[in-house]
Every structure is written in structure tokens, then in C-alpha cells.
PDB file of C-alpha atoms in Angstrom:
ATOM      1  CA  UNK K 220      13.503  -9.449  -8.854  1.00 61.00           C
ATOM      2  CA  UNK K 221      11.394  -6.393 -10.382  1.00 84.00           C
ATOM      3  CA  UNK K 222      13.255  -2.880  -9.712  1.00 89.00           C
ATOM      4  CA  UNK K 223      10.330  -0.995  -8.585  1.00 90.00           C
ATOM      5  CA  UNK K 224       9.701  -3.802  -6.026  1.00 91.00           C
ATOM      6  CA  UNK K 225      13.581  -3.718  -4.663  1.00 91.00           C
ATOM      7  CA  UNK K 226      13.515  -0.061  -4.777  1.00 92.00           C
ATOM      8  CA  UNK K 227      10.217   0.344  -2.805  1.00 92.00           C
ATOM      9  CA  UNK K 228      11.545  -2.195  -0.140  1.00 91.00           C
ATOM     10  CA  UNK K 229      14.320  -0.208   0.544  1.00 91.00           C
ATOM     11  CA  UNK K 230      11.965   2.770   0.958  1.00 91.00           C
ATOM     12  CA  UNK K 231      11.418   4.502  -2.164  1.00 92.00           C
ATOM     13  CA  UNK K 232       7.898   5.758  -1.961  1.00 92.00           C
ATOM     14  CA  UNK K 233       8.111   6.964  -5.918  1.00 92.00           C
ATOM     15  CA  UNK K 234       8.791   3.316  -7.102  1.00 93.00           C
ATOM     16  CA  UNK K 235       6.217   1.829  -4.689  1.00 94.00           C
ATOM     17  CA  UNK K 236       3.661   3.856  -6.610  1.00 94.00           C
ATOM     18  CA  UNK K 237       4.823   2.960  -9.770  1.00 93.00           C
ATOM     19  CA  UNK K 238       4.658  -0.556  -8.526  1.00 94.00           C
ATOM     20  CA  UNK K 239       0.841  -0.373  -7.906  1.00 95.00           C
ATOM     21  CA  UNK K 240       0.190   2.050 -10.545  1.00 93.00           C
ATOM     22  CA  UNK K 241      -1.705  -0.928 -12.841  1.00 93.00           C
ATOM     23  CA  UNK K 242      -3.938  -2.171  -9.689  1.00 95.00           C
ATOM     24  CA  UNK K 243      -5.053   0.749  -8.029  1.00 95.00           C
ATOM     25  CA  UNK K 244      -8.284   1.653 -10.501  1.00 94.00           C
ATOM     26  CA  UNK K 245      -9.553  -2.032  -9.640  1.00 95.00           C
ATOM     27  CA  UNK K 246      -8.213  -1.868  -6.106  1.00 96.00           C
ATOM     28  CA  UNK K 247     -10.574   1.473  -5.833  1.00 96.00           C
ATOM     29  CA  UNK K 248     -13.548  -0.199  -7.002  1.00 95.00           C
ATOM     30  CA  UNK K 249     -13.293  -3.434  -4.726  1.00 95.00           C
ATOM     31  CA  UNK K 250     -13.444  -1.126  -1.753  1.00 96.00           C
ATOM     32  CA  UNK K 251     -15.745   1.128  -3.102  1.00 94.00           C
ATOM     33  CA  UNK K 252     -18.033  -1.641  -3.826  1.00 92.00           C
ATOM     34  CA  UNK K 253     -17.551  -3.145   0.006  1.00 92.00           C
ATOM     35  CA  UNK K 254     -17.872   0.338   2.104  1.00 93.00           C
ATOM     36  CA  UNK K 255     -19.556   2.893  -0.042  1.00 90.00           C
ATOM     37  CA  UNK K 256     -18.881   6.273   1.028  1.00 91.00           C
ATOM     38  CA  UNK K 257     -15.719   5.391   3.153  1.00 94.00           C
ATOM     39  CA  UNK K 258     -13.910   4.123   0.331  1.00 95.00           C
ATOM     40  CA  UNK K 259     -11.438   6.770   0.270  1.00 95.00           C
ATOM     41  CA  UNK K 260     -10.411   6.727   3.433  1.00 95.00           C
ATOM     42  CA  UNK K 261     -10.188   2.773   3.344  1.00 96.00           C
ATOM     43  CA  UNK K 262      -8.266   3.355   0.063  1.00 96.00           C
ATOM     44  CA  UNK K 263      -5.700   5.513   1.615  1.00 96.00           C
ATOM     45  CA  UNK K 264      -5.565   3.184   4.875  1.00 95.00           C
ATOM     46  CA  UNK K 265      -4.850   0.055   2.512  1.00 96.00           C
ATOM     47  CA  UNK K 266      -1.869   1.425   0.392  1.00 96.00           C
ATOM     48  CA  UNK K 267      -0.322   2.975   4.340  1.00 95.00           C
ATOM     49  CA  UNK K 268      -1.038  -0.337   5.686  1.00 95.00           C
ATOM     50  CA  UNK K 269       0.834  -1.844   2.214  1.00 95.00           C
ATOM     51  CA  UNK K 270       3.556   0.546   2.353  1.00 95.00           C
ATOM     52  CA  UNK K 271       4.448  -0.278   6.102  1.00 94.00           C
ATOM     53  CA  UNK K 272       3.857  -4.056   5.303  1.00 94.00           C
ATOM     54  CA  UNK K 273       6.195  -4.356   1.909  1.00 93.00           C
ATOM     55  CA  UNK K 274       9.515  -5.019   3.467  1.00 91.00           C
ATOM     56  CA  UNK K 275       8.079  -8.194   4.590  1.00 89.00           C
ATOM     57  CA  UNK K 276       6.647  -9.215   1.366  1.00 91.00           C
ATOM     58  CA  UNK K 277       7.461 -12.107  -0.457  1.00 86.00           C
ATOM     59  CA  UNK K 278       8.243 -12.236  -4.252  1.00 79.00           C
ATOM     60  CA  UNK K 279       6.721 -16.056  -4.671  1.00 75.00           C
ATOM     61  CA  UNK K 280       3.301 -14.236  -3.554  1.00 77.00           C
ATOM     62  CA  UNK K 281       1.407 -12.302  -6.269  1.00 90.00           C
ATOM     63  CA  UNK K 282       1.340  -8.617  -5.249  1.00 93.00           C
ATOM     64  CA  UNK K 283      -2.011  -8.099  -6.824  1.00 94.00           C
ATOM     65  CA  UNK K 284      -3.315 -10.617  -3.854  1.00 94.00           C
ATOM     66  CA  UNK K 285      -1.806  -9.402  -1.382  1.00 94.00           C
ATOM     67  CA  UNK K 286      -2.745  -6.002  -1.961  1.00 95.00           C
ATOM     68  CA  UNK K 287      -6.225  -7.013  -2.206  1.00 95.00           C
ATOM     69  CA  UNK K 288      -5.991  -9.365   0.965  1.00 94.00           C
ATOM     70  CA  UNK K 289      -4.991  -6.339   2.751  1.00 95.00           C
ATOM     71  CA  UNK K 290      -7.894  -4.083   1.383  1.00 96.00           C
ATOM     72  CA  UNK K 291     -10.341  -7.022   2.399  1.00 94.00           C
ATOM     73  CA  UNK K 292      -9.042  -6.690   6.079  1.00 93.00           C
ATOM     74  CA  UNK K 293      -9.357  -2.660   5.887  1.00 95.00           C
ATOM     75  CA  UNK K 294     -12.769  -2.731   4.422  1.00 94.00           C
ATOM     76  CA  UNK K 295     -13.680  -5.321   7.313  1.00 92.00           C
ATOM     77  CA  UNK K 296     -12.225  -2.885  10.033  1.00 92.00           C
ATOM     78  CA  UNK K 297     -14.096  -0.323   8.217  1.00 93.00           C
ATOM     79  CA  UNK K 298     -17.372  -1.734   8.297  1.00 91.00           C
ATOM     80  CA  UNK K 299     -17.166  -2.906  11.985  1.00 90.00           C
ATOM     81  CA  UNK K 300     -16.164   0.481  13.117  1.00 89.00           C
ATOM     82  CA  UNK K 301     -19.333   1.797  10.929  1.00 84.00           C
ATOM     83  CA  UNK K 302     -21.948  -0.695  12.522  1.00 82.00           C
ATOM     84  CA  UNK K 303     -20.946   1.079  15.953  1.00 79.00           C
ATOM     85  CA  UNK K 304     -21.539   4.301  14.639  1.00 72.00           C
ATOM     86  CA  UNK K 305     -24.676   6.395  15.099  1.00 63.00           C
ATOM     87  CA  UNK K 306     -27.889   5.701  12.652  1.00 51.00           C
ATOM     88  CA  UNK K 307     -27.851   8.690  10.845  1.00 48.00           C
ATOM     89  CA  UNK K 308     -24.115   8.155   9.480  1.00 46.00           C
ATOM     90  CA  UNK K 309     -25.302   4.396   8.448  1.00 45.00           C
ATOM     91  CA  UNK K 310     -27.604   6.102   6.342  1.00 40.00           C
ATOM     92  CA  UNK K 311     -25.021   8.448   4.641  1.00 44.00           C
ATOM     93  CA  UNK K 312     -22.961   5.353   3.660  1.00 43.00           C
ATOM     94  CA  UNK K 313     -25.860   4.259   2.144  1.00 45.00           C
ATOM     95  CA  UNK K 314     -26.677   7.097  -0.318  1.00 47.00           C
ATOM     96  CA  UNK K 315     -26.068   5.942  -3.481  1.00 48.00           C
ATOM     97  CA  UNK K 316     -22.626   5.840  -5.595  1.00 49.00           C
ATOM     98  CA  UNK K 317     -22.442   7.562  -8.202  1.00 49.00           C
ATOM     99  CA  UNK K 318     -21.013   6.294 -11.667  1.00 49.00           C
ATOM    100  CA  UNK K 319     -24.242   4.482 -13.459  1.00 46.00           C
ATOM    101  CA  UNK K 320     -25.649   7.350 -15.342  1.00 50.00           C
ATOM    102  CA  UNK K 321     -24.948   6.662 -18.879  1.00 55.00           C
ATOM    103  CA  UNK K 322     -25.427   2.697 -18.105  1.00 65.00           C
ATOM    104  CA  UNK K 323     -26.609   0.548 -21.204  1.00 74.00           C
ATOM    105  CA  UNK K 324     -29.591  -0.798 -21.112  1.00 78.00           C
ATOM    106  CA  UNK K 325     -27.876  -4.688 -21.078  1.00 78.00           C
ATOM    107  CA  UNK K 326     -25.785  -3.061 -17.848  1.00 81.00           C
ATOM    108  CA  UNK K 327     -28.756  -1.685 -16.043  1.00 83.00           C
ATOM    109  CA  UNK K 328     -30.048  -5.586 -16.497  1.00 87.00           C
ATOM    110  CA  UNK K 329     -26.691  -7.098 -14.865  1.00 90.00           C
ATOM    111  CA  UNK K 330     -26.896  -4.459 -12.379  1.00 90.00           C
ATOM    112  CA  UNK K 331     -30.226  -5.371 -11.197  1.00 90.00           C
ATOM    113  CA  UNK K 332     -29.795  -8.977 -11.434  1.00 91.00           C
ATOM    114  CA  UNK K 333     -26.346  -8.235  -9.046  1.00 93.00           C
ATOM    115  CA  UNK K 334     -28.353  -6.083  -6.683  1.00 91.00           C
ATOM    116  CA  UNK K 335     -30.416  -9.122  -6.175  1.00 91.00           C
ATOM    117  CA  UNK K 336     -27.400 -10.942  -4.399  1.00 93.00           C
ATOM    118  CA  UNK K 337     -25.880 -10.562  -0.954  1.00 93.00           C
ATOM    119  CA  UNK K 338     -22.679  -8.257  -0.557  1.00 91.00           C
ATOM    120  CA  UNK K 339     -19.985 -11.534  -0.408  1.00 92.00           C
ATOM    121  CA  UNK K 340     -21.791 -12.728  -3.674  1.00 94.00           C
ATOM    122  CA  UNK K 341     -20.847  -9.535  -5.499  1.00 94.00           C
ATOM    123  CA  UNK K 342     -17.771  -8.952  -3.854  1.00 94.00           C
ATOM    124  CA  UNK K 343     -16.907 -12.368  -4.878  1.00 96.00           C
ATOM    125  CA  UNK K 344     -18.122 -11.996  -8.775  1.00 96.00           C
ATOM    126  CA  UNK K 345     -16.226  -8.783  -8.988  1.00 96.00           C
ATOM    127  CA  UNK K 346     -12.910  -9.884  -7.699  1.00 96.00           C
ATOM    128  CA  UNK K 347     -13.671 -12.824 -10.197  1.00 96.00           C
ATOM    129  CA  UNK K 348     -14.991 -11.206 -13.384  1.00 95.00           C
ATOM    130  CA  UNK K 349     -13.551  -8.286 -13.254  1.00 94.00           C
ATOM    131  CA  UNK K 350     -10.450  -8.389 -11.705  1.00 94.00           C
ATOM    132  CA  UNK K 351      -9.573 -11.770 -13.241  1.00 93.00           C
ATOM    133  CA  UNK K 352      -8.379 -13.338  -9.691  1.00 94.00           C
ATOM    134  CA  UNK K 353      -8.661 -17.203  -9.349  1.00 94.00           C
ATOM    135  CA  UNK K 354     -10.869 -18.856  -6.999  1.00 95.00           C
ATOM    136  CA  UNK K 355      -7.627 -19.474  -4.907  1.00 94.00           C
ATOM    137  CA  UNK K 356      -7.003 -16.163  -4.748  1.00 94.00           C
ATOM    138  CA  UNK K 357     -10.517 -14.526  -3.969  1.00 95.00           C
ATOM    139  CA  UNK K 358     -10.563 -17.344  -1.466  1.00 94.00           C
ATOM    140  CA  UNK K 359      -7.617 -15.490   0.246  1.00 93.00           C
ATOM    141  CA  UNK K 360      -8.634 -11.930  -0.200  1.00 93.00           C
ATOM    142  CA  UNK K 361     -12.369 -12.634   1.142  1.00 92.00           C
ATOM    143  CA  UNK K 362     -11.159 -14.897   4.038  1.00 91.00           C
ATOM    144  CA  UNK K 363     -13.326 -17.893   2.798  1.00 92.00           C
ATOM    145  CA  UNK K 364     -12.478 -21.309   2.429  1.00 96.00           C
ATOM    146  CA  UNK K 365     -12.060 -22.361  -1.344  1.00 96.00           C
ATOM    147  CA  UNK K 366     -14.731 -25.088  -1.454  1.00 96.00           C
ATOM    148  CA  UNK K 367     -16.857 -22.314  -0.265  1.00 96.00           C
ATOM    149  CA  UNK K 368     -15.943 -20.165  -3.044  1.00 96.00           C
ATOM    150  CA  UNK K 369     -16.175 -22.692  -5.570  1.00 96.00           C
ATOM    151  CA  UNK K 370     -19.852 -23.736  -4.092  1.00 96.00           C
ATOM    152  CA  UNK K 371     -21.149 -20.136  -4.090  1.00 96.00           C
ATOM    153  CA  UNK K 372     -19.587 -19.184  -7.554  1.00 96.00           C
ATOM    154  CA  UNK K 373     -21.653 -22.137  -9.256  1.00 94.00           C
ATOM    155  CA  UNK K 374     -24.944 -21.223  -7.150  1.00 95.00           C
ATOM    156  CA  UNK K 375     -24.040 -17.511  -8.538  1.00 95.00           C
ATOM    157  CA  UNK K 376     -23.679 -18.201 -12.281  1.00 94.00           C
ATOM    158  CA  UNK K 377     -26.995 -20.517 -12.154  1.00 92.00           C
ATOM    159  CA  UNK K 378     -28.722 -17.679 -10.596  1.00 93.00           C
ATOM    160  CA  UNK K 379     -27.573 -14.897 -12.704  1.00 93.00           C
ATOM    161  CA  UNK K 380     -27.855 -17.222 -15.620  1.00 90.00           C
ATOM    162  CA  UNK K 381     -31.718 -17.699 -14.802  1.00 89.00           C
ATOM    163  CA  UNK K 382     -32.188 -14.198 -14.503  1.00 89.00           C
ATOM    164  CA  UNK K 383     -30.101 -12.831 -17.600  1.00 87.00           C
ATOM    165  CA  UNK K 384     -31.005 -15.065 -19.525  1.00 79.00           C
ATOM    166  CA  UNK K 385     -33.643 -18.180 -18.705  1.00 64.00           C
ATOM    167  CA  UNK K 386     -31.164 -20.583 -19.214  1.00 45.00           C
ATOM    168  CA  UNK K 387     -30.146 -23.569 -16.731  1.00 45.00           C
ATOM    169  CA  UNK K 388     -26.983 -25.272 -17.045  1.00 46.00           C
TER     170      UNK K 388
ATOM    171  CA  UNK R 841     -10.264 -29.884 -20.323  1.00 84.00           C
ATOM    172  CA  UNK R 842     -13.616 -30.531 -19.279  1.00 89.00           C
ATOM    173  CA  UNK R 843     -16.908 -27.881 -19.177  1.00 91.00           C
ATOM    174  CA  UNK R 844     -16.460 -26.998 -15.554  1.00 91.00           C
ATOM    175  CA  UNK R 845     -12.300 -26.162 -15.712  1.00 92.00           C
ATOM    176  CA  UNK R 846     -13.316 -24.307 -18.793  1.00 94.00           C
ATOM    177  CA  UNK R 847     -16.204 -22.413 -16.972  1.00 94.00           C
ATOM    178  CA  UNK R 848     -13.919 -21.726 -14.037  1.00 93.00           C
ATOM    179  CA  UNK R 849     -11.083 -19.998 -16.393  1.00 95.00           C
ATOM    180  CA  UNK R 850     -13.329 -18.006 -18.432  1.00 95.00           C
ATOM    181  CA  UNK R 851     -12.434 -14.901 -16.128  1.00 94.00           C
ATOM    182  CA  UNK R 852      -9.280 -14.908 -16.531  1.00 93.00           C
ATOM    183  CA  UNK R 853      -9.643 -15.930 -20.218  1.00 94.00           C
ATOM    184  CA  UNK R 854     -11.453 -12.558 -20.608  1.00 92.00           C
ATOM    185  CA  UNK R 855      -9.058 -10.451 -18.595  1.00 89.00           C
ATOM    186  CA  UNK R 856      -6.173 -11.981 -20.526  1.00 89.00           C
ATOM    187  CA  UNK R 857      -4.510 -13.556 -17.323  1.00 87.00           C
ATOM    188  CA  UNK R 858      -4.335 -17.274 -18.926  1.00 91.00           C
ATOM    189  CA  UNK R 859      -0.776 -18.464 -20.268  1.00 90.00           C
ATOM    190  CA  UNK R 860      -1.000 -18.585 -24.224  1.00 92.00           C
ATOM    191  CA  UNK R 861      -1.625 -22.426 -24.006  1.00 93.00           C
ATOM    192  CA  UNK R 862      -4.094 -22.396 -21.474  1.00 93.00           C
ATOM    193  CA  UNK R 863      -5.788 -19.744 -23.487  1.00 93.00           C
ATOM    194  CA  UNK R 864      -5.683 -21.767 -26.712  1.00 94.00           C
ATOM    195  CA  UNK R 865      -7.307 -24.662 -24.735  1.00 94.00           C
ATOM    196  CA  UNK R 866      -9.776 -22.416 -23.831  1.00 93.00           C
ATOM    197  CA  UNK R 867     -10.491 -21.369 -27.150  1.00 93.00           C
ATOM    198  CA  UNK R 868     -10.774 -24.697 -28.622  1.00 93.00           C
ATOM    199  CA  UNK R 869     -13.059 -25.962 -25.836  1.00 93.00           C
ATOM    200  CA  UNK R 870     -15.147 -22.840 -26.648  1.00 92.00           C
ATOM    201  CA  UNK R 871     -15.285 -23.864 -30.370  1.00 91.00           C
ATOM    202  CA  UNK R 872     -16.540 -27.319 -29.797  1.00 90.00           C
ATOM    203  CA  UNK R 873     -18.964 -26.796 -26.817  1.00 89.00           C
ATOM    204  CA  UNK R 874     -21.710 -24.109 -28.105  1.00 86.00           C
ATOM    205  CA  UNK R 875     -23.555 -24.929 -24.665  1.00 86.00           C
ATOM    206  CA  UNK R 876     -20.823 -23.104 -23.358  1.00 92.00           C
ATOM    207  CA  UNK R 877     -21.416 -19.535 -24.996  1.00 91.00           C
ATOM    208  CA  UNK R 878     -23.788 -18.383 -22.006  1.00 90.00           C
ATOM    209  CA  UNK R 879     -21.387 -18.761 -19.740  1.00 93.00           C
ATOM    210  CA  UNK R 880     -18.929 -16.751 -22.161  1.00 93.00           C
ATOM    211  CA  UNK R 881     -21.780 -14.208 -22.346  1.00 92.00           C
ATOM    212  CA  UNK R 882     -22.452 -14.040 -18.461  1.00 93.00           C
ATOM    213  CA  UNK R 883     -18.894 -13.778 -17.938  1.00 94.00           C
ATOM    214  CA  UNK R 884     -18.394 -10.801 -20.769  1.00 94.00           C
ATOM    215  CA  UNK R 885     -21.377  -9.094 -19.626  1.00 93.00           C
ATOM    216  CA  UNK R 886     -20.392  -9.122 -15.446  1.00 94.00           C
ATOM    217  CA  UNK R 887     -16.986  -8.100 -17.304  1.00 95.00           C
ATOM    218  CA  UNK R 888     -18.210  -4.989 -18.774  1.00 93.00           C
ATOM    219  CA  UNK R 889     -20.741  -3.644 -16.206  1.00 93.00           C
ATOM    220  CA  UNK R 890     -17.849  -3.927 -13.559  1.00 93.00           C
ATOM    221  CA  UNK R 891     -15.361  -2.096 -15.816  1.00 93.00           C
ATOM    222  CA  UNK R 892     -17.878   0.344 -16.250  1.00 91.00           C
ATOM    223  CA  UNK R 893     -18.358   1.264 -12.886  1.00 88.00           C
ATOM    224  CA  UNK R 894     -14.743   2.139 -12.335  1.00 91.00           C
ATOM    225  CA  UNK R 895     -13.716   5.474 -11.509  1.00 91.00           C
ATOM    226  CA  UNK R 896     -10.767   7.276 -11.395  1.00 92.00           C
ATOM    227  CA  UNK R 897      -8.813   6.521  -7.831  1.00 93.00           C
ATOM    228  CA  UNK R 898      -8.052   9.291  -4.931  1.00 93.00           C
ATOM    229  CA  UNK R 899      -4.528  10.716  -5.437  1.00 92.00           C
ATOM    230  CA  UNK R 900      -1.863   8.588  -3.932  1.00 92.00           C
ATOM    231  CA  UNK R 901      -1.595   9.427   0.168  1.00 90.00           C
ATOM    232  CA  UNK R 902       0.878  11.962   0.533  1.00 88.00           C
ATOM    233  CA  UNK R 903       1.414  10.862   4.098  1.00 87.00           C
ATOM    234  CA  UNK R 904       3.303   7.949   2.710  1.00 87.00           C
ATOM    235  CA  UNK R 905       5.822  10.397   1.308  1.00 87.00           C
ATOM    236  CA  UNK R 906       6.125  11.912   4.257  1.00 87.00           C
ATOM    237  CA  UNK R 907       6.586   8.678   6.373  1.00 84.00           C
ATOM    238  CA  UNK R 908       9.703   7.807   4.025  1.00 80.00           C
ATOM    239  CA  UNK R 909      10.681  10.999   4.608  1.00 81.00           C
ATOM    240  CA  UNK R 910      10.593  12.729   1.171  1.00 70.00           C
ATOM    241  CA  UNK R 911       9.069  15.896  -0.187  1.00 61.00           C
ATOM    242  CA  UNK R 912       5.298  15.199  -1.564  1.00 58.00           C
ATOM    243  CA  UNK R 913       4.675  14.520  -4.815  1.00 54.00           C
ATOM    244  CA  UNK R 914       3.763  17.769  -7.108  1.00 48.00           C
ATOM    245  CA  UNK R 915       0.302  18.976  -7.599  1.00 46.00           C
ATOM    246  CA  UNK R 916       0.814  19.011 -11.329  1.00 46.00           C
ATOM    247  CA  UNK R 917       0.322  16.024 -12.995  1.00 55.00           C
ATOM    248  CA  UNK R 918       3.047  14.514 -14.771  1.00 54.00           C
ATOM    249  CA  UNK R 919       1.551  14.940 -17.995  1.00 55.00           C
ATOM    250  CA  UNK R 920       1.720  18.534 -17.614  1.00 54.00           C
ATOM    251  CA  UNK R 921       4.861  19.359 -16.211  1.00 48.00           C
ATOM    252  CA  UNK R 922       6.739  18.531 -19.777  1.00 52.00           C
ATOM    253  CA  UNK R 923       4.163  21.194 -21.205  1.00 56.00           C
ATOM    254  CA  UNK R 924       5.163  23.763 -18.312  1.00 48.00           C
ATOM    255  CA  UNK R 925       8.660  23.546 -18.985  1.00 52.00           C
ATOM    256  CA  UNK R 926       7.960  23.965 -22.784  1.00 57.00           C
ATOM    257  CA  UNK R 927       6.247  27.032 -21.626  1.00 52.00           C
ATOM    258  CA  UNK R 928       8.544  28.059 -19.388  1.00 52.00           C
ATOM    259  CA  UNK R 929      11.220  27.790 -21.896  1.00 57.00           C
ATOM    260  CA  UNK R 930       9.223  29.945 -24.534  1.00 56.00           C
ATOM    261  CA  UNK R 931       8.633  32.507 -21.903  1.00 56.00           C
ATOM    262  CA  UNK R 932      12.531  32.981 -21.604  1.00 58.00           C
ATOM    263  CA  UNK R 933      13.005  33.052 -25.425  1.00 60.00           C
ATOM    264  CA  UNK R 934      10.384  35.598 -26.017  1.00 59.00           C
ATOM    265  CA  UNK R 935      11.508  37.822 -23.051  1.00 61.00           C
ATOM    266  CA  UNK R 936      15.473  37.492 -24.912  1.00 66.00           C
ATOM    267  CA  UNK R 937      13.856  38.326 -28.352  1.00 66.00           C
ATOM    268  CA  UNK R 938      12.146  41.491 -26.968  1.00 63.00           C
ATOM    269  CA  UNK R 939      15.340  42.407 -25.166  1.00 67.00           C
ATOM    270  CA  UNK R 940      17.312  42.328 -28.220  1.00 68.00           C
ATOM    271  CA  UNK R 941      14.682  44.016 -30.092  1.00 67.00           C
ATOM    272  CA  UNK R 942      14.392  46.653 -28.029  1.00 66.00           C
ATOM    273  CA  UNK R 943      18.425  47.117 -27.909  1.00 70.00           C
ATOM    274  CA  UNK R 944      18.279  47.290 -31.470  1.00 63.00           C
ATOM    275  CA  UNK R 945      15.557  49.777 -31.896  1.00 64.00           C
ATOM    276  CA  UNK R 946      17.708  52.132 -29.146  1.00 63.00           C
ATOM    277  CA  UNK R 947      20.700  51.659 -31.240  1.00 52.00           C
TER     278      UNK R 947
END
């Protein structure tokens, strides 16, 4: 068993931080993509929830998938809470997230193509193409059946290739 | 390995999360099927765009350390802790040298 995992499960928070450190930038990117300006709070809630649930974590599962699945639940919770907030706060959440100021023309093309997709499609592409999750893992994180994930990915790829390269598979 | 399987494995291929045997099989399939290059280009462009959006995550929650009953982390980044220790040691050496010099002058 991984030493950091064993120590973290025994209640050592430094070992827990070391254990998760390779995943934190990608995890924060995933949360930011899903919940925008609520990301910092949801990120903290996710790590606290993971810490509390860690004693029950079984090593035969992937720690990264487990962590992202918790983040998926926390994002869904935050979005539900947000939908009950007054309209003014909703507009604040819709404000642009910084980080694209120095994009190349190619990235801007991809971003424009991505923005034509619904949020679930963008989340799925992020998990698979940025974080390298398998389709089965992405299905678990997003809480969507594997067959739906396969079909969605097929259509998303075709749509993006049409937009970016004018090609058909 | 058929073309659909290769396309499905491209994200793990470019993120380096495939095992060596699968990675080799995907490389060979790409070399033998130029029509898959459009899928590889798309995978690389998506990966590059998403990675460019990543920002440094917020600090690890201190509440977690408090919950564990431990003292929260130092606010000084670990990369600077060594430098600060060196500076403190240097300050100690300098003050000792000044004291010795003053004693010498005084004598």
C-alpha cells in the first residue's frame, strides 16, 4: 500500500496533501469549468469531503477517479444551491473566468468550438482529453451510463472535427 | 486493434497514461492509418487548450489540518523555507563575526 495513503488513512493531513498533490491543478480546473466563480469554495469542500471519506477508500479503486467523483457530487450540489439563489448572484457567477488572455489563434478556434457545446459535453471532453480518464471513469465521475458517454464522445468528436477541420470521419 | 479502439485510446496515449504495450500498439496503428491523424490532431488540440486554461489551485484547506488536530501549515512556501534558514544562519555568523571584531578592536 502507498505510504502516503496509509498515513493519510491513519489521520495524517500532511500525507493526505502529498498524496493528492499530483491531481490538484487538474481537479481545480475541472471544478472551475463546472461551477465558475464558486470554484474555490467547491474545491475546499471537495478536499474536506475526501479527507473525511478517506478511511473508507479501497485501494483497488483509482484515487484520482474517486477524488473527481467527489468533486462531481460537490459541483452538482453547488449548482443546485446556485439555482435557488436570487438572480443577481447568478449573473455574478456567469462572469468570465480569467485565464485566456494570451491564447494562440489555434486555441481560440478550439475554445470557440467548445463554447458551441453544452456544459456536459465540455466537462466530458475535459475529463477525457485533458485529464486522461477512460470512458468508464468519466461515466463514473459524471454519473452518466457508459453507453451514453460512448455515444456522446462519438458525436462530440464528429462535431469538433467538422468545425475545426471541415472533416468527416 | 481496430480504428475505433485506437480513437478511444488517443486521450490516454497523449496524456501518457497507457501501458507500454498499448502505447506501442497505438503508435503502430497511427503509422499504418493516416486517416487517424485528424483524430490525433483533434486530441492534441483539445489537450493543449484545456491545459492552457489550468491555473494554480487555491491553498490546501487549513480546516483539514485543524480537524486533524494538527497545527496548520506555515504560510511560508516550502520552497522558501530553506532560503530563510540559510539567511538566519548567515545572520548568526555575521553577528558573531562583528562581536569578535569589536572585541579585537576593544583589546
